[in-house]
Amino acid sequence: PRTAGFNTVDFTKFSDSGLFLQILLMLVGAAPGSTGGGMKITTMSVLLLTSIAIFRNSLRTEAFGRTIPGDVIRNATTIAFMYLVLCILSGMFISLYEKVPLLSACFETASAIATVGLTLGITPSLRPVSHLLLIALMYIGRVGGLCLIYAVFPNANPDRGRLVEENVNVG
């Protein structure tokens, strides 16, 4: 979706699966260094490349003849998880508090956190608490989640040596 709040289609006419796809497209879309908010396309690219590397049973994530460092992969995973959790939890809160459908509430929160500017038309009817939540999501999305985390918790856990590694079964 175009991230300027301009749209030529009526999103209220979309099916649930169409709205869900639009939510995913809103969450991912801005380029690094742009004024767009939300998750950057490079973050999603790193996650996609890491998934491909795992499917190929490779120990390294590679792209364009280069290896992507583990710290970058860890940051990308954290960012994606944070945006998804913020979008879903905020959507759940608005859905319960305002008595609106969950998908509609998640559409509004995804639009806010990614600073897209699209709406299904429910935002004007929301109560002030929900408006404040959407405003907070806009700031978080624009400033960047990791920037806020690093600002609130500066070097909270300095490196004090290495702990013993443990293999954890995930599936």
Short mmCIF file of N, CA and C in Angstrom, two decimals:
data_model
loop_
_atom_site.label_atom_id
_atom_site.label_comp_id
_atom_site.label_asym_id
_atom_site.label_seq_id
_atom_site.Cartn_x
_atom_site.Cartn_y
_atom_site.Cartn_z
N PRO A 1 0.82 -1.20 0.00
CA PRO A 1 0.00 0.00 0.00
C PRO A 1 0.86 1.26 0.00
N ARG A 2 0.34 2.27 -0.59
CA ARG A 2 1.03 3.55 -0.63
C ARG A 2 0.94 4.16 0.76
N THR A 3 2.07 4.65 1.28
CA THR A 3 2.08 5.12 2.67
C THR A 3 1.92 6.63 2.77
N ALA A 4 0.81 7.14 2.29
CA ALA A 4 0.53 8.56 2.44
C ALA A 4 -0.93 8.80 2.82
N GLY A 5 -1.65 7.75 3.13
CA GLY A 5 -3.04 7.89 3.53
C GLY A 5 -3.99 8.05 2.35
N PHE A 6 -3.47 8.01 1.14
CA PHE A 6 -4.31 8.15 -0.06
C PHE A 6 -4.64 6.78 -0.59
N ASN A 7 -5.91 6.52 -0.79
CA ASN A 7 -6.29 5.24 -1.38
C ASN A 7 -7.45 5.44 -2.34
N THR A 8 -7.48 4.62 -3.36
CA THR A 8 -8.52 4.72 -4.38
C THR A 8 -9.55 3.60 -4.26
N VAL A 9 -9.40 2.77 -3.26
CA VAL A 9 -10.34 1.67 -3.05
C VAL A 9 -10.95 1.78 -1.66
N ASP A 10 -12.11 1.20 -1.51
CA ASP A 10 -12.81 1.20 -0.22
C ASP A 10 -12.43 -0.08 0.52
N PHE A 11 -11.59 0.05 1.54
CA PHE A 11 -11.12 -1.13 2.27
C PHE A 11 -12.22 -1.82 3.05
N THR A 12 -13.31 -1.14 3.31
CA THR A 12 -14.42 -1.79 4.02
C THR A 12 -15.10 -2.85 3.16
N LYS A 13 -14.83 -2.83 1.86
CA LYS A 13 -15.40 -3.83 0.95
C LYS A 13 -14.50 -5.05 0.78
N PHE A 14 -13.32 -5.02 1.38
CA PHE A 14 -12.39 -6.14 1.26
C PHE A 14 -12.89 -7.33 2.08
N SER A 15 -12.53 -8.53 1.64
CA SER A 15 -12.82 -9.74 2.42
C SER A 15 -11.85 -9.78 3.61
N ASP A 16 -12.12 -10.68 4.54
CA ASP A 16 -11.22 -10.82 5.69
C ASP A 16 -9.81 -11.18 5.26
N SER A 17 -9.68 -12.08 4.30
CA SER A 17 -8.35 -12.47 3.84
C SER A 17 -7.67 -11.30 3.12
N GLY A 18 -8.43 -10.48 2.41
CA GLY A 18 -7.86 -9.30 1.77
C GLY A 18 -7.37 -8.28 2.80
N LEU A 19 -8.14 -8.10 3.87
CA LEU A 19 -7.72 -7.19 4.94
C LEU A 19 -6.47 -7.72 5.64
N PHE A 20 -6.43 -9.04 5.86
CA PHE A 20 -5.27 -9.63 6.52
C PHE A 20 -4.01 -9.43 5.67
N LEU A 21 -4.12 -9.65 4.37
CA LEU A 21 -2.99 -9.42 3.48
C LEU A 21 -2.58 -7.95 3.51
N GLN A 22 -3.54 -7.05 3.54
CA GLN A 22 -3.24 -5.62 3.61
C GLN A 22 -2.52 -5.28 4.91
N ILE A 23 -2.90 -5.92 6.01
CA ILE A 23 -2.22 -5.70 7.29
C ILE A 23 -0.75 -6.10 7.17
N LEU A 24 -0.50 -7.28 6.58
CA LEU A 24 0.89 -7.73 6.40
C LEU A 24 1.67 -6.77 5.52
N LEU A 25 1.04 -6.29 4.45
CA LEU A 25 1.72 -5.36 3.56
C LEU A 25 2.00 -4.03 4.24
N MET A 26 1.10 -3.61 5.12
CA MET A 26 1.33 -2.36 5.85
C MET A 26 2.48 -2.49 6.84
N LEU A 27 2.55 -3.63 7.52
CA LEU A 27 3.59 -3.80 8.53
C LEU A 27 4.98 -3.80 7.92
N VAL A 28 5.12 -4.28 6.70
CA VAL A 28 6.42 -4.35 6.03
C VAL A 28 6.33 -3.47 4.79
N GLY A 29 7.26 -2.56 4.64
CA GLY A 29 7.19 -1.78 3.42
C GLY A 29 8.12 -0.60 3.32
N ALA A 30 8.51 0.00 4.39
CA ALA A 30 9.39 1.17 4.32
C ALA A 30 10.84 0.72 4.15
N ALA A 31 11.60 1.56 3.50
CA ALA A 31 13.03 1.28 3.32
C ALA A 31 13.83 1.97 4.41
N PRO A 32 14.99 1.42 4.77
CA PRO A 32 15.83 2.08 5.76
C PRO A 32 16.22 3.47 5.29
N GLY A 33 16.20 4.42 6.19
CA GLY A 33 16.55 5.79 5.84
C GLY A 33 15.38 6.59 5.31
N SER A 34 14.24 5.94 5.08
CA SER A 34 13.06 6.66 4.59
C SER A 34 12.30 7.24 5.78
N THR A 35 11.30 8.03 5.48
CA THR A 35 10.49 8.59 6.56
C THR A 35 9.35 7.67 6.96
N GLY A 36 9.25 6.52 6.30
CA GLY A 36 8.19 5.56 6.63
C GLY A 36 8.45 4.90 7.97
N GLY A 37 7.39 4.51 8.62
CA GLY A 37 7.52 3.83 9.91
C GLY A 37 7.36 2.34 9.75
N GLY A 38 7.34 1.66 10.86
CA GLY A 38 7.12 0.21 10.85
C GLY A 38 8.37 -0.58 10.51
N MET A 39 8.15 -1.84 10.22
CA MET A 39 9.24 -2.76 9.93
C MET A 39 9.81 -2.46 8.54
N LYS A 40 11.11 -2.43 8.43
CA LYS A 40 11.75 -2.12 7.15
C LYS A 40 11.82 -3.37 6.27
N ILE A 41 11.90 -3.14 4.97
CA ILE A 41 11.95 -4.27 4.04
C ILE A 41 13.23 -5.08 4.23
N THR A 42 14.30 -4.44 4.69
CA THR A 42 15.53 -5.19 4.93
C THR A 42 15.37 -6.15 6.10
N THR A 43 14.59 -5.76 7.10
CA THR A 43 14.32 -6.65 8.23
C THR A 43 13.61 -7.90 7.74
N MET A 44 12.60 -7.72 6.92
CA MET A 44 11.87 -8.87 6.38
C MET A 44 12.75 -9.69 5.45
N SER A 45 13.62 -9.02 4.70
CA SER A 45 14.53 -9.73 3.80
C SER A 45 15.49 -10.62 4.58
N VAL A 46 16.02 -10.10 5.68
CA VAL A 46 16.93 -10.89 6.52
C VAL A 46 16.21 -12.11 7.07
N LEU A 47 14.97 -11.93 7.52
CA LEU A 47 14.20 -13.07 8.04
C LEU A 47 13.92 -14.09 6.95
N LEU A 48 13.59 -13.63 5.77
CA LEU A 48 13.33 -14.53 4.65
C LEU A 48 14.59 -15.29 4.26
N LEU A 49 15.72 -14.58 4.17
CA LEU A 49 16.98 -15.24 3.83
C LEU A 49 17.41 -16.24 4.90
N THR A 50 17.16 -15.90 6.16
CA THR A 50 17.48 -16.82 7.25
C THR A 50 16.61 -18.07 7.17
N SER A 51 15.33 -17.89 6.87
CA SER A 51 14.44 -19.05 6.71
C SER A 51 14.91 -19.94 5.57
N ILE A 52 15.30 -19.34 4.46
CA ILE A 52 15.80 -20.11 3.32
C ILE A 52 17.06 -20.87 3.72
N ALA A 53 17.96 -20.22 4.46
CA ALA A 53 19.18 -20.89 4.91
C ALA A 53 18.86 -22.07 5.81
N ILE A 54 17.87 -21.91 6.68
CA ILE A 54 17.47 -23.02 7.56
C ILE A 54 16.88 -24.16 6.75
N PHE A 55 16.03 -23.83 5.77
CA PHE A 55 15.44 -24.87 4.92
C PHE A 55 16.51 -25.63 4.16
N ARG A 56 17.59 -24.95 3.80
CA ARG A 56 18.69 -25.58 3.06
C ARG A 56 19.70 -26.24 3.99
N ASN A 57 19.42 -26.20 5.29
CA ASN A 57 20.29 -26.79 6.30
C ASN A 57 21.67 -26.13 6.31
N SER A 58 21.69 -24.83 6.06
CA SER A 58 22.94 -24.07 6.06
C SER A 58 23.13 -23.42 7.43
N LEU A 59 24.38 -23.34 7.86
CA LEU A 59 24.68 -22.72 9.15
C LEU A 59 24.79 -21.20 9.05
N ARG A 60 24.92 -20.68 7.83
CA ARG A 60 25.09 -19.24 7.63
C ARG A 60 23.98 -18.69 6.74
N THR A 61 23.61 -17.45 7.02
CA THR A 61 22.68 -16.73 6.15
C THR A 61 23.50 -15.88 5.21
N GLU A 62 23.32 -16.10 3.92
CA GLU A 62 24.13 -15.41 2.93
C GLU A 62 23.25 -14.70 1.91
N ALA A 63 23.77 -13.57 1.40
CA ALA A 63 23.09 -12.84 0.33
C ALA A 63 24.12 -12.04 -0.44
N PHE A 64 24.04 -12.10 -1.76
CA PHE A 64 24.90 -11.32 -2.64
C PHE A 64 26.39 -11.52 -2.34
N GLY A 65 26.76 -12.76 -2.06
CA GLY A 65 28.16 -13.08 -1.81
C GLY A 65 28.68 -12.63 -0.46
N ARG A 66 27.79 -12.33 0.45
CA ARG A 66 28.17 -11.89 1.79
C ARG A 66 27.40 -12.70 2.83
N THR A 67 27.98 -12.80 4.03
CA THR A 67 27.31 -13.47 5.15
C THR A 67 26.67 -12.42 6.04
N ILE A 68 25.45 -12.68 6.45
CA ILE A 68 24.75 -11.76 7.35
C ILE A 68 25.09 -12.16 8.79
N PRO A 69 25.63 -11.22 9.58
CA PRO A 69 26.04 -11.55 10.96
C PRO A 69 24.86 -11.96 11.84
N GLY A 70 25.17 -12.76 12.85
CA GLY A 70 24.16 -13.23 13.79
C GLY A 70 23.46 -12.12 14.53
N ASP A 71 24.19 -11.03 14.84
CA ASP A 71 23.57 -9.90 15.54
C ASP A 71 22.47 -9.27 14.70
N VAL A 72 22.70 -9.17 13.40
CA VAL A 72 21.69 -8.60 12.50
C VAL A 72 20.46 -9.49 12.46
N ILE A 73 20.68 -10.79 12.40
CA ILE A 73 19.56 -11.74 12.39
C ILE A 73 18.78 -11.66 13.69
N ARG A 74 19.49 -11.56 14.81
CA ARG A 74 18.83 -11.45 16.11
C ARG A 74 18.02 -10.15 16.20
N ASN A 75 18.58 -9.04 15.72
CA ASN A 75 17.85 -7.78 15.73
C ASN A 75 16.62 -7.85 14.83
N ALA A 76 16.76 -8.44 13.66
CA ALA A 76 15.62 -8.55 12.73
C ALA A 76 14.51 -9.39 13.35
N THR A 77 14.87 -10.47 14.01
CA THR A 77 13.88 -11.32 14.66
C THR A 77 13.17 -10.56 15.78
N THR A 78 13.94 -9.82 16.57
CA THR A 78 13.37 -9.05 17.67
C THR A 78 12.42 -7.98 17.14
N ILE A 79 12.83 -7.28 16.10
CA ILE A 79 12.00 -6.22 15.53
C ILE A 79 10.69 -6.80 15.00
N ALA A 80 10.78 -7.87 14.22
CA ALA A 80 9.57 -8.47 13.65
C ALA A 80 8.63 -8.95 14.75
N PHE A 81 9.19 -9.62 15.75
CA PHE A 81 8.37 -10.11 16.86
C PHE A 81 7.71 -8.95 17.59
N MET A 82 8.47 -7.89 17.83
CA MET A 82 7.94 -6.74 18.55
C MET A 82 6.79 -6.09 17.79
N TYR A 83 6.96 -5.88 16.49
CA TYR A 83 5.90 -5.25 15.71
C TYR A 83 4.65 -6.13 15.65
N LEU A 84 4.83 -7.42 15.47
CA LEU A 84 3.67 -8.32 15.43
C LEU A 84 2.94 -8.33 16.77
N VAL A 85 3.69 -8.43 17.86
CA VAL A 85 3.07 -8.46 19.19
C VAL A 85 2.37 -7.14 19.49
N LEU A 86 3.03 -6.01 19.18
CA LEU A 86 2.39 -4.72 19.41
C LEU A 86 1.11 -4.57 18.60
N CYS A 87 1.16 -4.98 17.36
CA CYS A 87 -0.02 -4.88 16.49
C CYS A 87 -1.16 -5.75 17.01
N ILE A 88 -0.85 -6.98 17.35
CA ILE A 88 -1.90 -7.91 17.79
C ILE A 88 -2.45 -7.53 19.17
N LEU A 89 -1.56 -7.25 20.14
CA LEU A 89 -2.05 -6.90 21.48
C LEU A 89 -2.82 -5.59 21.47
N SER A 90 -2.34 -4.61 20.73
CA SER A 90 -3.06 -3.33 20.63
C SER A 90 -4.40 -3.54 19.94
N GLY A 91 -4.40 -4.37 18.90
CA GLY A 91 -5.65 -4.68 18.21
C GLY A 91 -6.64 -5.38 19.13
N MET A 92 -6.13 -6.31 19.94
CA MET A 92 -7.00 -7.01 20.88
C MET A 92 -7.58 -6.04 21.91
N PHE A 93 -6.74 -5.13 22.41
CA PHE A 93 -7.23 -4.16 23.38
C PHE A 93 -8.33 -3.29 22.78
N ILE A 94 -8.07 -2.75 21.60
CA ILE A 94 -9.06 -1.88 20.95
C ILE A 94 -10.33 -2.66 20.63
N SER A 95 -10.17 -3.90 20.18
CA SER A 95 -11.34 -4.73 19.87
C SER A 95 -12.21 -4.96 21.10
N LEU A 96 -11.58 -5.28 22.21
CA LEU A 96 -12.33 -5.54 23.45
C LEU A 96 -12.90 -4.25 24.04
N TYR A 97 -12.09 -3.21 24.06
CA TYR A 97 -12.48 -1.94 24.69
C TYR A 97 -13.55 -1.20 23.89
N GLU A 98 -13.44 -1.27 22.58
CA GLU A 98 -14.35 -0.51 21.72
C GLU A 98 -15.47 -1.36 21.12
N LYS A 99 -15.42 -2.67 21.34
CA LYS A 99 -16.43 -3.59 20.78
C LYS A 99 -16.47 -3.51 19.24
N VAL A 100 -15.28 -3.58 18.63
CA VAL A 100 -15.18 -3.61 17.17
C VAL A 100 -14.54 -4.94 16.78
N PRO A 101 -14.72 -5.39 15.53
CA PRO A 101 -14.10 -6.65 15.11
C PRO A 101 -12.58 -6.61 15.23
N LEU A 102 -12.00 -7.74 15.62
CA LEU A 102 -10.55 -7.82 15.83
C LEU A 102 -9.78 -7.46 14.57
N LEU A 103 -10.21 -7.93 13.43
CA LEU A 103 -9.49 -7.65 12.19
C LEU A 103 -9.49 -6.16 11.88
N SER A 104 -10.59 -5.49 12.14
CA SER A 104 -10.67 -4.04 11.92
C SER A 104 -9.74 -3.30 12.88
N ALA A 105 -9.71 -3.74 14.12
CA ALA A 105 -8.82 -3.11 15.10
C ALA A 105 -7.36 -3.34 14.74
N CYS A 106 -7.02 -4.54 14.30
CA CYS A 106 -5.64 -4.83 13.89
C CYS A 106 -5.26 -4.04 12.64
N PHE A 107 -6.21 -3.80 11.74
CA PHE A 107 -5.96 -2.97 10.57
C PHE A 107 -5.56 -1.56 11.01
N GLU A 108 -6.29 -1.01 11.96
CA GLU A 108 -6.00 0.33 12.46
C GLU A 108 -4.65 0.38 13.17
N THR A 109 -4.34 -0.64 13.98
CA THR A 109 -3.07 -0.63 14.70
C THR A 109 -1.89 -0.83 13.74
N ALA A 110 -2.06 -1.68 12.73
CA ALA A 110 -0.99 -1.87 11.74
C ALA A 110 -0.76 -0.58 10.96
N SER A 111 -1.83 0.10 10.61
CA SER A 111 -1.71 1.37 9.90
C SER A 111 -1.01 2.41 10.76
N ALA A 112 -1.30 2.40 12.06
CA ALA A 112 -0.68 3.36 12.97
C ALA A 112 0.80 3.06 13.17
N ILE A 113 1.14 1.81 13.47
CA ILE A 113 2.52 1.48 13.79
C ILE A 113 3.43 1.60 12.57
N ALA A 114 2.85 1.44 11.38
CA ALA A 114 3.63 1.58 10.16
C ALA A 114 3.49 2.97 9.56
N THR A 115 2.78 3.85 10.23
CA THR A 115 2.50 5.23 9.79
C THR A 115 2.04 5.27 8.34
N VAL A 116 1.09 4.40 8.01
CA VAL A 116 0.58 4.30 6.64
C VAL A 116 -0.52 5.33 6.38
N GLY A 117 -1.42 5.50 7.33
CA GLY A 117 -2.48 6.49 7.17
C GLY A 117 -3.77 5.94 6.60
N LEU A 118 -3.88 4.63 6.45
CA LEU A 118 -5.12 4.03 5.96
C LEU A 118 -6.03 3.70 7.14
N THR A 119 -7.32 3.65 6.88
CA THR A 119 -8.27 3.34 7.93
C THR A 119 -9.50 2.67 7.34
N LEU A 120 -10.19 1.94 8.18
CA LEU A 120 -11.48 1.36 7.80
C LEU A 120 -12.62 2.26 8.23
N GLY A 121 -12.29 3.42 8.76
CA GLY A 121 -13.30 4.39 9.15
C GLY A 121 -13.73 4.32 10.59
N ILE A 122 -13.11 3.44 11.39
CA ILE A 122 -13.54 3.32 12.78
C ILE A 122 -12.79 4.27 13.71
N THR A 123 -11.67 4.82 13.27
CA THR A 123 -10.84 5.65 14.14
C THR A 123 -11.59 6.85 14.72
N PRO A 124 -12.37 7.59 13.94
CA PRO A 124 -13.06 8.75 14.53
C PRO A 124 -14.03 8.38 15.65
N SER A 125 -14.56 7.17 15.63
CA SER A 125 -15.54 6.77 16.64
C SER A 125 -14.89 6.16 17.88
N LEU A 126 -13.57 6.01 17.89
CA LEU A 126 -12.89 5.42 19.04
C LEU A 126 -12.84 6.41 20.20
N ARG A 127 -12.73 5.87 21.41
CA ARG A 127 -12.63 6.69 22.60
C ARG A 127 -11.19 7.21 22.76
N PRO A 128 -11.00 8.23 23.60
CA PRO A 128 -9.67 8.83 23.75
C PRO A 128 -8.55 7.86 24.13
N VAL A 129 -8.85 6.85 24.93
CA VAL A 129 -7.81 5.89 25.32
C VAL A 129 -7.28 5.16 24.09
N SER A 130 -8.17 4.78 23.20
CA SER A 130 -7.75 4.10 21.98
C SER A 130 -6.99 5.05 21.06
N HIS A 131 -7.42 6.31 21.02
CA HIS A 131 -6.68 7.30 20.23
C HIS A 131 -5.26 7.47 20.76
N LEU A 132 -5.11 7.52 22.07
CA LEU A 132 -3.77 7.65 22.66
C LEU A 132 -2.91 6.43 22.35
N LEU A 133 -3.52 5.25 22.36
CA LEU A 133 -2.79 4.04 22.01
C LEU A 133 -2.31 4.11 20.56
N LEU A 134 -3.17 4.55 19.65
CA LEU A 134 -2.78 4.67 18.24
C LEU A 134 -1.68 5.72 18.07
N ILE A 135 -1.75 6.80 18.81
CA ILE A 135 -0.71 7.83 18.75
C ILE A 135 0.62 7.26 19.24
N ALA A 136 0.58 6.50 20.34
CA ALA A 136 1.81 5.87 20.85
C ALA A 136 2.38 4.91 19.82
N LEU A 137 1.53 4.15 19.16
CA LEU A 137 1.99 3.22 18.12
C LEU A 137 2.64 3.98 16.97
N MET A 138 2.10 5.13 16.62
CA MET A 138 2.70 5.93 15.55
C MET A 138 4.10 6.38 15.92
N TYR A 139 4.29 6.82 17.16
CA TYR A 139 5.62 7.22 17.61
C TYR A 139 6.58 6.03 17.64
N ILE A 140 6.11 4.91 18.17
CA ILE A 140 6.96 3.71 18.21
C ILE A 140 7.35 3.29 16.81
N GLY A 141 6.39 3.29 15.91
CA GLY A 141 6.66 2.89 14.53
C GLY A 141 7.61 3.83 13.82
N ARG A 142 7.51 5.11 14.08
CA ARG A 142 8.36 6.08 13.39
C ARG A 142 9.77 6.11 13.98
N VAL A 143 9.88 6.13 15.28
CA VAL A 143 11.19 6.18 15.92
C VAL A 143 11.91 4.85 15.76
N GLY A 144 11.17 3.77 15.84
CA GLY A 144 11.77 2.45 15.73
C GLY A 144 11.79 1.78 17.08
N GLY A 145 11.35 0.55 17.10
CA GLY A 145 11.23 -0.19 18.35
C GLY A 145 12.54 -0.40 19.07
N LEU A 146 13.58 -0.80 18.33
CA LEU A 146 14.86 -1.04 18.98
C LEU A 146 15.46 0.24 19.53
N CYS A 147 15.27 1.36 18.84
CA CYS A 147 15.76 2.64 19.35
C CYS A 147 15.13 2.96 20.69
N LEU A 148 13.83 2.74 20.79
CA LEU A 148 13.14 2.99 22.05
C LEU A 148 13.60 2.04 23.14
N ILE A 149 13.78 0.77 22.80
CA ILE A 149 14.24 -0.20 23.79
C ILE A 149 15.64 0.17 24.28
N TYR A 150 16.53 0.54 23.35
CA TYR A 150 17.89 0.93 23.74
C TYR A 150 17.89 2.22 24.55
N ALA A 151 16.95 3.13 24.28
CA ALA A 151 16.87 4.37 25.04
C ALA A 151 16.38 4.12 26.46
N VAL A 152 15.43 3.20 26.61
CA VAL A 152 14.86 2.91 27.93
C VAL A 152 15.79 2.02 28.74
N PHE A 153 16.44 1.06 28.08
CA PHE A 153 17.32 0.12 28.77
C PHE A 153 18.74 0.20 28.20
N PRO A 154 19.46 1.29 28.47
CA PRO A 154 20.81 1.41 27.90
C PRO A 154 21.78 0.43 28.54
N ASN A 155 22.30 -0.47 27.73
CA ASN A 155 23.30 -1.43 28.18
C ASN A 155 22.90 -2.07 29.51
N ALA A 156 21.68 -2.55 29.56
CA ALA A 156 21.14 -3.13 30.79
C ALA A 156 21.88 -4.38 31.23
N ASN A 157 22.47 -5.09 30.28
CA ASN A 157 23.14 -6.34 30.61
C ASN A 157 24.52 -6.34 29.95
N PRO A 158 25.51 -5.71 30.58
CA PRO A 158 26.84 -5.69 29.98
C PRO A 158 27.40 -7.11 29.86
N ASP A 159 28.21 -7.30 28.85
CA ASP A 159 28.79 -8.62 28.60
C ASP A 159 29.74 -8.98 29.74
N ARG A 160 29.40 -10.02 30.49
CA ARG A 160 30.22 -10.45 31.63
C ARG A 160 30.85 -11.80 31.36
N GLY A 161 31.14 -12.06 30.12
CA GLY A 161 31.71 -13.35 29.78
C GLY A 161 30.67 -14.21 29.10
N ARG A 162 31.09 -15.37 28.72
CA ARG A 162 30.20 -16.26 27.98
C ARG A 162 29.69 -17.38 28.88
N LEU A 163 28.42 -17.66 28.74
CA LEU A 163 27.83 -18.78 29.46
C LEU A 163 27.95 -20.03 28.60
N VAL A 164 27.76 -21.16 29.21
CA VAL A 164 27.81 -22.43 28.50
C VAL A 164 26.61 -22.50 27.56
N GLU A 165 26.85 -22.92 26.32
CA GLU A 165 25.76 -23.05 25.35
C GLU A 165 24.94 -24.30 25.63
N GLU A 166 23.67 -24.21 25.34
CA GLU A 166 22.76 -25.34 25.50
C GLU A 166 21.91 -25.45 24.25
N ASN A 167 21.85 -26.64 23.68
CA ASN A 167 20.98 -26.86 22.53
C ASN A 167 19.55 -27.03 23.01
N VAL A 168 18.65 -26.25 22.42
CA VAL A 168 17.24 -26.30 22.77
C VAL A 168 16.48 -26.82 21.57
N ASN A 169 15.67 -27.84 21.77
CA ASN A 169 14.87 -28.39 20.67
C ASN A 169 13.70 -27.46 20.39
N VAL A 170 13.62 -26.97 19.16
CA VAL A 170 12.49 -26.15 18.74
C VAL A 170 11.83 -26.83 17.56
N GLY A 171 10.57 -26.59 17.36
CA GLY A 171 9.91 -27.29 16.26
C GLY A 171 8.67 -26.68 15.80
#
